[in-house]
CSV table of C-alpha atoms in Angstrom, one decimal:
chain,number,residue,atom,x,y,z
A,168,UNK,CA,31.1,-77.3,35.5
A,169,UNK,CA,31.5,-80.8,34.3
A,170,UNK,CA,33.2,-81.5,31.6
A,171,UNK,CA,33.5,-84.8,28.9
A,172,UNK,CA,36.5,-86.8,29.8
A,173,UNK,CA,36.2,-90.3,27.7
A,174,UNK,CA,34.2,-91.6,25.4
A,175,UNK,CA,34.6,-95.7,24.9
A,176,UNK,CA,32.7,-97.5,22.7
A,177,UNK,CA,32.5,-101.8,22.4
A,178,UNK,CA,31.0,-104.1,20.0
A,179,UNK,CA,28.5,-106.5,21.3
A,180,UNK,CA,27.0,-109.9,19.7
A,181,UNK,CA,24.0,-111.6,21.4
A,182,UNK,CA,22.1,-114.7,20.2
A,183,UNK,CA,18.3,-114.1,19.9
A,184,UNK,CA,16.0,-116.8,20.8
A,185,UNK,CA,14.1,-116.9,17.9
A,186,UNK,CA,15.0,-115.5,14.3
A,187,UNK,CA,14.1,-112.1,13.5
A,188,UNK,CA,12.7,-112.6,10.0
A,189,UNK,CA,10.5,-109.5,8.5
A,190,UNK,CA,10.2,-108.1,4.6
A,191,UNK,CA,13.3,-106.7,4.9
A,192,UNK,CA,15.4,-109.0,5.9
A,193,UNK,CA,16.4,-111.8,8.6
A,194,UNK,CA,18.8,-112.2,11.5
A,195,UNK,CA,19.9,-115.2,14.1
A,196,UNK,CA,22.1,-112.5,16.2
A,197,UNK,CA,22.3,-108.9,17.6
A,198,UNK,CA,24.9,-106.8,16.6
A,199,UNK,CA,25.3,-103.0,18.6
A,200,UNK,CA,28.2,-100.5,19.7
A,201,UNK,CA,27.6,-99.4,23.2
A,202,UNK,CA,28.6,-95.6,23.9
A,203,UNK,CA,30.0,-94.7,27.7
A,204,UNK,CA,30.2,-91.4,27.9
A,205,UNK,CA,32.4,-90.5,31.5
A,206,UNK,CA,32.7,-86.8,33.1
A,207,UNK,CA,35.7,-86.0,35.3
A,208,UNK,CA,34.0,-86.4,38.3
A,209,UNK,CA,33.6,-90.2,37.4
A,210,UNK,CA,29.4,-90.0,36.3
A,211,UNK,CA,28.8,-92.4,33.8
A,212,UNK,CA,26.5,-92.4,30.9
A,213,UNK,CA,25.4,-95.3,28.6
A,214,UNK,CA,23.9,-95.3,24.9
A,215,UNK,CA,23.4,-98.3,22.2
A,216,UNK,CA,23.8,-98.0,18.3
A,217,UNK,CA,22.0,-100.8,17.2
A,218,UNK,CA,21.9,-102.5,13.4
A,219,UNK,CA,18.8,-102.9,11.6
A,220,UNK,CA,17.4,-103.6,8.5
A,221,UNK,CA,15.5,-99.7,8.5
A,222,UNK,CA,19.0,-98.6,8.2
A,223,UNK,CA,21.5,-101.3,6.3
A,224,UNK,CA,24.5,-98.7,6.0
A,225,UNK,CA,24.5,-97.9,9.2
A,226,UNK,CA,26.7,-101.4,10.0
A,227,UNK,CA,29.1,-102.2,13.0
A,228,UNK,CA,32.2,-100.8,10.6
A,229,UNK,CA,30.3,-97.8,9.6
A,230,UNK,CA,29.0,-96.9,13.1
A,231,UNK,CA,32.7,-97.1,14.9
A,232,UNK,CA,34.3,-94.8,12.0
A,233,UNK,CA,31.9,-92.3,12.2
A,234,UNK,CA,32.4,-92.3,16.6
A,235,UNK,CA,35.5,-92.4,16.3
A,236,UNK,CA,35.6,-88.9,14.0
A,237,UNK,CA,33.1,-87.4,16.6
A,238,UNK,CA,34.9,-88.7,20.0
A,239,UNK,CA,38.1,-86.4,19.7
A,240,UNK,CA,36.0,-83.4,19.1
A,241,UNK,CA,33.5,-84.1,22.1
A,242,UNK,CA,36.9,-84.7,24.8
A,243,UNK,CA,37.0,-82.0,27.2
A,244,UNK,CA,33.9,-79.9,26.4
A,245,UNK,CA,30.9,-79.2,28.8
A,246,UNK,CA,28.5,-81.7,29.4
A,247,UNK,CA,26.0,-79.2,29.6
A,248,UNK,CA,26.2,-78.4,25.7
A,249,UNK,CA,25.8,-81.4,24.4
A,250,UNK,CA,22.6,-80.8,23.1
A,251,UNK,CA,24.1,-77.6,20.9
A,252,UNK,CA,26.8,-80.3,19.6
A,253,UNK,CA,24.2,-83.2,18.5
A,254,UNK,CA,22.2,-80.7,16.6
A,255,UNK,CA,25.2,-80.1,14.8
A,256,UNK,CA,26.2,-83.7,14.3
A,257,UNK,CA,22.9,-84.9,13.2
A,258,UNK,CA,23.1,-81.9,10.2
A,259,UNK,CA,26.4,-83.7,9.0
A,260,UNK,CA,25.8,-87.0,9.4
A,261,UNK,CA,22.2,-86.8,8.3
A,262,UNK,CA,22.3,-90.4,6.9
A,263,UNK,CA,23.3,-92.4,10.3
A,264,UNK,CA,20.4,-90.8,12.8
A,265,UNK,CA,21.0,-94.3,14.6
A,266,UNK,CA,24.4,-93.4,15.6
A,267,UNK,CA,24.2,-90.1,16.4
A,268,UNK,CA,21.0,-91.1,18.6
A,269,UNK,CA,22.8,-93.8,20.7
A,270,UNK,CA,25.5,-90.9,21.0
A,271,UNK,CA,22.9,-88.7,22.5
A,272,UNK,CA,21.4,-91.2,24.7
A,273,UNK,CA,25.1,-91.3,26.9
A,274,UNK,CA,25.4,-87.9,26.7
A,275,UNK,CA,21.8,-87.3,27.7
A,276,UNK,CA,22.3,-89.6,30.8
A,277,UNK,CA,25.6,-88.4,31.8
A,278,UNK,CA,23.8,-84.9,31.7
A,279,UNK,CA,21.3,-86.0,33.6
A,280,UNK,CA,23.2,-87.7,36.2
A,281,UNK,CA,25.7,-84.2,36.6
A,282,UNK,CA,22.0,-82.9,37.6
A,283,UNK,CA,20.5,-85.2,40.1
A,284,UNK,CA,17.7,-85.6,37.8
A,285,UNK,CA,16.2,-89.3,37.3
A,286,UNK,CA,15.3,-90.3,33.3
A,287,UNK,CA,11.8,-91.5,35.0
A,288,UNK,CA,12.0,-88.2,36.7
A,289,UNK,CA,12.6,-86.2,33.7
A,290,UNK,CA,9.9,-87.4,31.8
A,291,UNK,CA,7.6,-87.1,34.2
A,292,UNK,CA,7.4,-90.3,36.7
A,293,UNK,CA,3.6,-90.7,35.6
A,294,UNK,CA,3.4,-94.5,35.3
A,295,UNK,CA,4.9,-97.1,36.9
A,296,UNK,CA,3.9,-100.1,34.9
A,297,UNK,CA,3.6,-100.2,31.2
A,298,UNK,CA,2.9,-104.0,29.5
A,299,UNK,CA,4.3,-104.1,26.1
A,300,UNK,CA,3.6,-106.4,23.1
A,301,UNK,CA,5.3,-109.1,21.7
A,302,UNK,CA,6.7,-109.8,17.9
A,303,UNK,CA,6.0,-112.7,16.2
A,304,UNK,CA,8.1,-112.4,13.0
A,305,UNK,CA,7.3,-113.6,9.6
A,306,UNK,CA,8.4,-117.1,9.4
A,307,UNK,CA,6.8,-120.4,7.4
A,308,UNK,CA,8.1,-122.8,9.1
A,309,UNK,CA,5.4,-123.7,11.8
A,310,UNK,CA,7.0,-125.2,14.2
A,311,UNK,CA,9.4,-122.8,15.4
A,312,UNK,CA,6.6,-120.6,15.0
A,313,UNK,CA,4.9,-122.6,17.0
A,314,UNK,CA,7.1,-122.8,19.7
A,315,UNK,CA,7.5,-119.2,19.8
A,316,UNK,CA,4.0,-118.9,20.6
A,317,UNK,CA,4.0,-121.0,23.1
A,318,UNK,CA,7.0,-119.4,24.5
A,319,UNK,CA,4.7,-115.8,24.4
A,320,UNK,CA,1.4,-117.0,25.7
A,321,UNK,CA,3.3,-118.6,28.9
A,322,UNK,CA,4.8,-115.3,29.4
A,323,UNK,CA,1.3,-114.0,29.6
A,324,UNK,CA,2.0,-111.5,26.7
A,325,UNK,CA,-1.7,-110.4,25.6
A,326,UNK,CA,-1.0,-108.1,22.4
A,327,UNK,CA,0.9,-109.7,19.8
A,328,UNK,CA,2.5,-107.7,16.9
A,329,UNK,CA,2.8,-110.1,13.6
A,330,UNK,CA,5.5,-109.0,10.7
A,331,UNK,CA,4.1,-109.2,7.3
A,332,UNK,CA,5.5,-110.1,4.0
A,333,UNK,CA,3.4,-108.7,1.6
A,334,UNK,CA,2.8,-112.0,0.1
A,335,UNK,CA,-1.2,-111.7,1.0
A,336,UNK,CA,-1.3,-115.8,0.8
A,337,UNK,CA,1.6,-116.7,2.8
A,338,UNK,CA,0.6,-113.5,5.1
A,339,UNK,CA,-3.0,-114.4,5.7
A,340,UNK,CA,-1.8,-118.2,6.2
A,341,UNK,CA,0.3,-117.0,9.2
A,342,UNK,CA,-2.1,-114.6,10.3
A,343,UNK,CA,-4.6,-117.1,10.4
A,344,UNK,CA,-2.2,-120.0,12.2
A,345,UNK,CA,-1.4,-117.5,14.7
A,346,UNK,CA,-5.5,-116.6,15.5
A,347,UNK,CA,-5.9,-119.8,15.9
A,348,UNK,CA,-3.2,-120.4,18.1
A,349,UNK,CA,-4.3,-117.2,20.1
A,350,UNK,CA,-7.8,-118.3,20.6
A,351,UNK,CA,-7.4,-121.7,22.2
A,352,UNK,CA,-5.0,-120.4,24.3
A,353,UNK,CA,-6.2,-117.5,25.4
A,354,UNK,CA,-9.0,-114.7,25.6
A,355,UNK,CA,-9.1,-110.9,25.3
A,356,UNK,CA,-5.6,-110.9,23.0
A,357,UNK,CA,-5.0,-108.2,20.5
A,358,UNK,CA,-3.5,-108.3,17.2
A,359,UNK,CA,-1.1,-105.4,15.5
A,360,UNK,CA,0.4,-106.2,12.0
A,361,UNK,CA,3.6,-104.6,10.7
A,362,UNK,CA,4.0,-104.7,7.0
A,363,UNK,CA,7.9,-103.3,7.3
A,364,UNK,CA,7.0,-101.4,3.7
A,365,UNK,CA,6.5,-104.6,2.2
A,366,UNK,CA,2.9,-104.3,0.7
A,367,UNK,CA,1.7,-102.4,-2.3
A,368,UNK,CA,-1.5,-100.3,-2.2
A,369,UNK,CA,-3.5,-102.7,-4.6
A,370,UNK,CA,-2.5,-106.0,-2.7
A,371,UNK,CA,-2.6,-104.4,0.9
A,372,UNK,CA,-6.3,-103.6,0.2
A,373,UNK,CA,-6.9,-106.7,-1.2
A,374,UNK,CA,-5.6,-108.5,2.2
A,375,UNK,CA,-7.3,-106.0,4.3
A,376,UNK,CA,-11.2,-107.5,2.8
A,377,UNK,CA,-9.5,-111.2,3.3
A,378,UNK,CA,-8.6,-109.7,6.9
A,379,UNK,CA,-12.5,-108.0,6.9
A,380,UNK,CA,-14.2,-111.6,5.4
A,381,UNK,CA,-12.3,-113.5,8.4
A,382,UNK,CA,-13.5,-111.4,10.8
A,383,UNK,CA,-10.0,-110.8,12.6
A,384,UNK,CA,-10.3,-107.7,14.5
A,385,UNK,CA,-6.6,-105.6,13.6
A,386,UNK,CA,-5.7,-103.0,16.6
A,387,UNK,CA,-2.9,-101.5,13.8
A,388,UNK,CA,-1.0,-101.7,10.7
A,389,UNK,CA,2.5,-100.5,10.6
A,390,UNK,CA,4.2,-99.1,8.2
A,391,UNK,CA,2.6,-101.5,5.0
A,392,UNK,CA,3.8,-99.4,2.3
A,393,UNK,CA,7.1,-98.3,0.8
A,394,UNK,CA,8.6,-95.3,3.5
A,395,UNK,CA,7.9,-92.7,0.6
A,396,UNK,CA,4.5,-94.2,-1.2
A,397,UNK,CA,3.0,-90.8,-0.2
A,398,UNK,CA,0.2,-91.3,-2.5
A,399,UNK,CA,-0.5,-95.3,-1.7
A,400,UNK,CA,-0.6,-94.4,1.8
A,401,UNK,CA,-3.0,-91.3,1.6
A,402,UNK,CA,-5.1,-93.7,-0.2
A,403,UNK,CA,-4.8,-96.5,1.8
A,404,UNK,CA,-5.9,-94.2,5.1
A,405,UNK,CA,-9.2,-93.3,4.0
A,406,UNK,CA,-10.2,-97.2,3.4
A,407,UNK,CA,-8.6,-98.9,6.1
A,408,UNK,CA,-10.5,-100.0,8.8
A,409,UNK,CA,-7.9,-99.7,11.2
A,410,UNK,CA,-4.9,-97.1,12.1
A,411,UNK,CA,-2.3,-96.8,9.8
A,412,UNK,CA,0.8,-96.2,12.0
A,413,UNK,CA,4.1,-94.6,10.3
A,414,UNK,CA,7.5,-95.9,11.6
A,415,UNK,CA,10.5,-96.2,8.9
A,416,UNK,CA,8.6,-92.6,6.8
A,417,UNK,CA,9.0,-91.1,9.9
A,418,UNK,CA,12.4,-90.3,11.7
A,419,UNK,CA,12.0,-86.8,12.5
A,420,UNK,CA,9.3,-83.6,13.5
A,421,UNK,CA,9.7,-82.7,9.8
A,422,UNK,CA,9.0,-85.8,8.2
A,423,UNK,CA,5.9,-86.1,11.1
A,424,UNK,CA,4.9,-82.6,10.5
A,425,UNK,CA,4.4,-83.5,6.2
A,426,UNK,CA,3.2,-86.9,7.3
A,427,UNK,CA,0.4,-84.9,9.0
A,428,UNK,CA,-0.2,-82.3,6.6
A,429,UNK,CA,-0.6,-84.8,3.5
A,430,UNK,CA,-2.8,-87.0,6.1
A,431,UNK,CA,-1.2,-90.4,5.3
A,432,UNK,CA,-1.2,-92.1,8.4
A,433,UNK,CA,-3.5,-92.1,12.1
A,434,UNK,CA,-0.1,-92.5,14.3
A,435,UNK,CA,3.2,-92.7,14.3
A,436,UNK,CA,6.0,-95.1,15.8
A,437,UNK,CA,8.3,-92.9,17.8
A,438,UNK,CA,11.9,-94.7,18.8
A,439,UNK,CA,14.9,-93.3,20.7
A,440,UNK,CA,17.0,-95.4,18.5
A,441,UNK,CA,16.2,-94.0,15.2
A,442,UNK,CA,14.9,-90.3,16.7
A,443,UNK,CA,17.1,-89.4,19.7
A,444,UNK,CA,15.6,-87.9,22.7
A,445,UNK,CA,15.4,-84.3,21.5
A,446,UNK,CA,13.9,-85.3,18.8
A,447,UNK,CA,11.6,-87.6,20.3
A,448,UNK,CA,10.3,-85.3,22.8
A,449,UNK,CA,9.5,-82.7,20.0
A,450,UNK,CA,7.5,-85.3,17.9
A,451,UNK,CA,5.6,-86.4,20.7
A,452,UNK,CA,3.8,-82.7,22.0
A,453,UNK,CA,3.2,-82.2,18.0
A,454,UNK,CA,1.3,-85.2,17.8
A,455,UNK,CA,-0.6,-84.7,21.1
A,456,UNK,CA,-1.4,-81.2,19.7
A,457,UNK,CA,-2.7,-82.7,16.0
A,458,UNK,CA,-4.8,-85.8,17.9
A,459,UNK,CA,-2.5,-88.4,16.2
A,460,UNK,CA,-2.1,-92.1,17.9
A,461,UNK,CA,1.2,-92.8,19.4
A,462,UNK,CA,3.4,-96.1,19.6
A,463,UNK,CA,6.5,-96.4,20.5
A,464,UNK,CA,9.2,-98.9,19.3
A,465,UNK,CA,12.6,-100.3,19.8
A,466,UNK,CA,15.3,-102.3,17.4
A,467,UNK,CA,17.0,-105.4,18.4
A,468,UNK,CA,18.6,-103.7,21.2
A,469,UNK,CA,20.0,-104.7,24.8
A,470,UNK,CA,18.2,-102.9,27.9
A,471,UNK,CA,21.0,-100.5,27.7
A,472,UNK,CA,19.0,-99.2,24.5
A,473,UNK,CA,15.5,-100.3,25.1
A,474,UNK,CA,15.5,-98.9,28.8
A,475,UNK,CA,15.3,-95.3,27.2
A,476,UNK,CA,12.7,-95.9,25.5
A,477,UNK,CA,10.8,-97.4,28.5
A,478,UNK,CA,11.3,-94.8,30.9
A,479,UNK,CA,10.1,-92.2,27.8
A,480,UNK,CA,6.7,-94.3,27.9
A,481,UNK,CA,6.5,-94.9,31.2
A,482,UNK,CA,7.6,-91.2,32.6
A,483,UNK,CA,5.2,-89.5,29.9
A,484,UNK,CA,2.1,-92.3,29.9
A,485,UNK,CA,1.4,-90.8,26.8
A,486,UNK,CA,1.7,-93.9,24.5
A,487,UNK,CA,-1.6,-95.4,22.7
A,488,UNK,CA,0.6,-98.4,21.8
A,489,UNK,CA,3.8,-100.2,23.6
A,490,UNK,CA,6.3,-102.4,21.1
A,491,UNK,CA,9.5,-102.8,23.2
A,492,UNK,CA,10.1,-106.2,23.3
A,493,UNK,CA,13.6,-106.1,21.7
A,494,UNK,CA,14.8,-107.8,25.5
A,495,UNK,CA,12.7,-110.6,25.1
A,496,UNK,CA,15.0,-112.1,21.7
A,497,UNK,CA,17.5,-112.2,23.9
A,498,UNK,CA,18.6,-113.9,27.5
A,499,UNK,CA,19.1,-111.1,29.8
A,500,UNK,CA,18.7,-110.6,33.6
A,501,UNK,CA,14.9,-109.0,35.3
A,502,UNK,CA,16.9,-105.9,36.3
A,503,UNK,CA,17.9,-103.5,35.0
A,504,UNK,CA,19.0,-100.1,36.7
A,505,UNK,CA,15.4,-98.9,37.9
A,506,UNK,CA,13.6,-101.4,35.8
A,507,UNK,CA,11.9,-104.3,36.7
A,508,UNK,CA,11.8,-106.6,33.6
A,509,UNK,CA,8.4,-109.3,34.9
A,510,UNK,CA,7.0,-110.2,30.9
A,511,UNK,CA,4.8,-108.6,29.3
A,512,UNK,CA,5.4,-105.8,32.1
A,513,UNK,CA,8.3,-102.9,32.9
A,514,UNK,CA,8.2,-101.7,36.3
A,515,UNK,CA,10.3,-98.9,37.3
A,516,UNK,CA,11.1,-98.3,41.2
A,517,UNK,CA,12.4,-95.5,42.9
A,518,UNK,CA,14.8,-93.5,41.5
């Protein structure tokens, strides 16, 4: 039996390209703790707590006290129960699901490693290709806009997700520089908005018949409302034109399984970050079994983070929608483990 023998954990910085600007907030640089979980016969096993607006208290202080309460408890026990101990730790520390989920993630590969099992593998090893979108995030200024554009469309990135203020004049401004932009530069490009909770239901309906008048076709709209504007979203579902996917109302199966029983949303955005794997994997059969559209997302994250998520979408090939461009804010190399990193595609070789 294999059992835990250290758990390290550093704080990295990286410069994004471009600023990360949406309704919540905005960032210049990319702040995460990176977990490595080791066993005593030397396997190795790597998670990522990033920062993010979704989750303000969960900070580069916060995140490192917490690990460091957990580490002493997790020396010298059996890899092969760490699942029993994360269910335990995300019941006390209810409030930080990003830390305990980049915990999870070195335990899980550790784990997997002891095993001989592949994380393409153990999701299934159905695709090996998925293209992912791009984020264009909610700036004024247009010529850094515009370069970043320009940037995207000679990467050959075809679906591009815009963040949203809630400010329906400067929104539909940007939406509409952007379209334009798009269309002489490009055909066959799709659109996804992300509203980051910052719309109400009267204005978000009001910029959905400017949207409807312009004739911009919308392949989604994330999370527009307030996480827990139950009511505004219900409402907002049975008028919109186009899915309503659910990312910061929904962190777990129970928060999916009300989100589905009050019918406030078509989809969800499910992200190894905020979820975990267990979790994850749980909330993704329950919303193949209820018809419900899929995404799944990222943070700013490293590839030590984002590659999680990538083998997830690629192993299962049961995403509607791919957002896990975190890797692109960043300069990074177009390897990484298994993965292949050739914009807007992953490609994952041989395990």
């Amino acid at each position: 039996m294999n059992f835990i023998k250290e758990i390290n954990i550093k704080e990295i910085k990286r410069p994004l390209k471009m600023v990360f600007s949406t309704s919540l907030g905005r960032k210049n640089t990319l702040k995460s703790i990176i977990i490595s979980v080791r066993l005593g016969n030397g396997i190795e096993g790597k998670g990522e707590c990033p920062t993010s607006f979704v989750s303000p208290h969960e900070d580069i202080d916060s995140i490192k006290k917490i690990l460091k309460n957990i580490i002493p408890c997790m020396l010298n026990t059996a890899i092969d129960d760490y699942m029993e101990k994360i269910l335990n730790l995300r019941n006390k520390f209810k409030q930080y699901p990003m830390t305990i989920s980049g915990l999870e993630v070195a335990l899980f590969r550790a784990y997997l490693k002891s095993r001989g099992i592949g994380e393409h593998q153990y999701w299934g090893g159905r695709l090996h290709e998925i293209e992912t979108d791009i984020t264009i995030p909610f700036i004024t200024e247009k010529e850094p806009l515009n370069r970043w554009l320009k940037h995207a469309c000679k990467k050959n990135f075809k679906a591009f997700k815009i963040k949203m203020s809630g400010n329906i004049n400067e929104d539909m401004e940007i939406l509409t520089y952007v379209h334009e932009i798009l269309s002489d530069s490009m055909e066959g490009f799709s659109i996804r908005l992300d509203g980051n909770q910052g719309f109400t239901e009267k204005n978000l309906l009001k910029f959905s018949d400017q949207i409807e008048r312009k004739g911009y076709k919308i392949e989604l709209f994330e999370q527009p409302l307030p996480k827990d504007d139950y009511k505004g979203m219900k409402a907002v579902v049975e008028k919109m034109k186009f899915p309503i996917i659910l990312d910061e109302s929904v962190f777990d199966c129970q928060g999916l399984m009300f989100a589905i029983t009050e019918g406030i949303c078509h989809g969800i955005n499910i992200k190894i970050a905020k979820s975990g794997i267990s979790e994850s994997k749980k909330m993704m059969e329950i919303s193949r079994k209820n018809h419900i559209k899929l995404m799944v997302g990222c943070m700013t994250e490293t590839m030590i983070g984002l590659s999680a998520g990538i083998y997830m979408a690629a192993g299962t090939g049961g995403f509607d929608f791919i957002d896990l461009d975190s890797i692109h804010y960043i300069h990074h190399r177009n390897i990484h483990d298994h993965i292949h990193i050739e914009p807007p595609f992953f490609c994952i070789h041989n395990e």
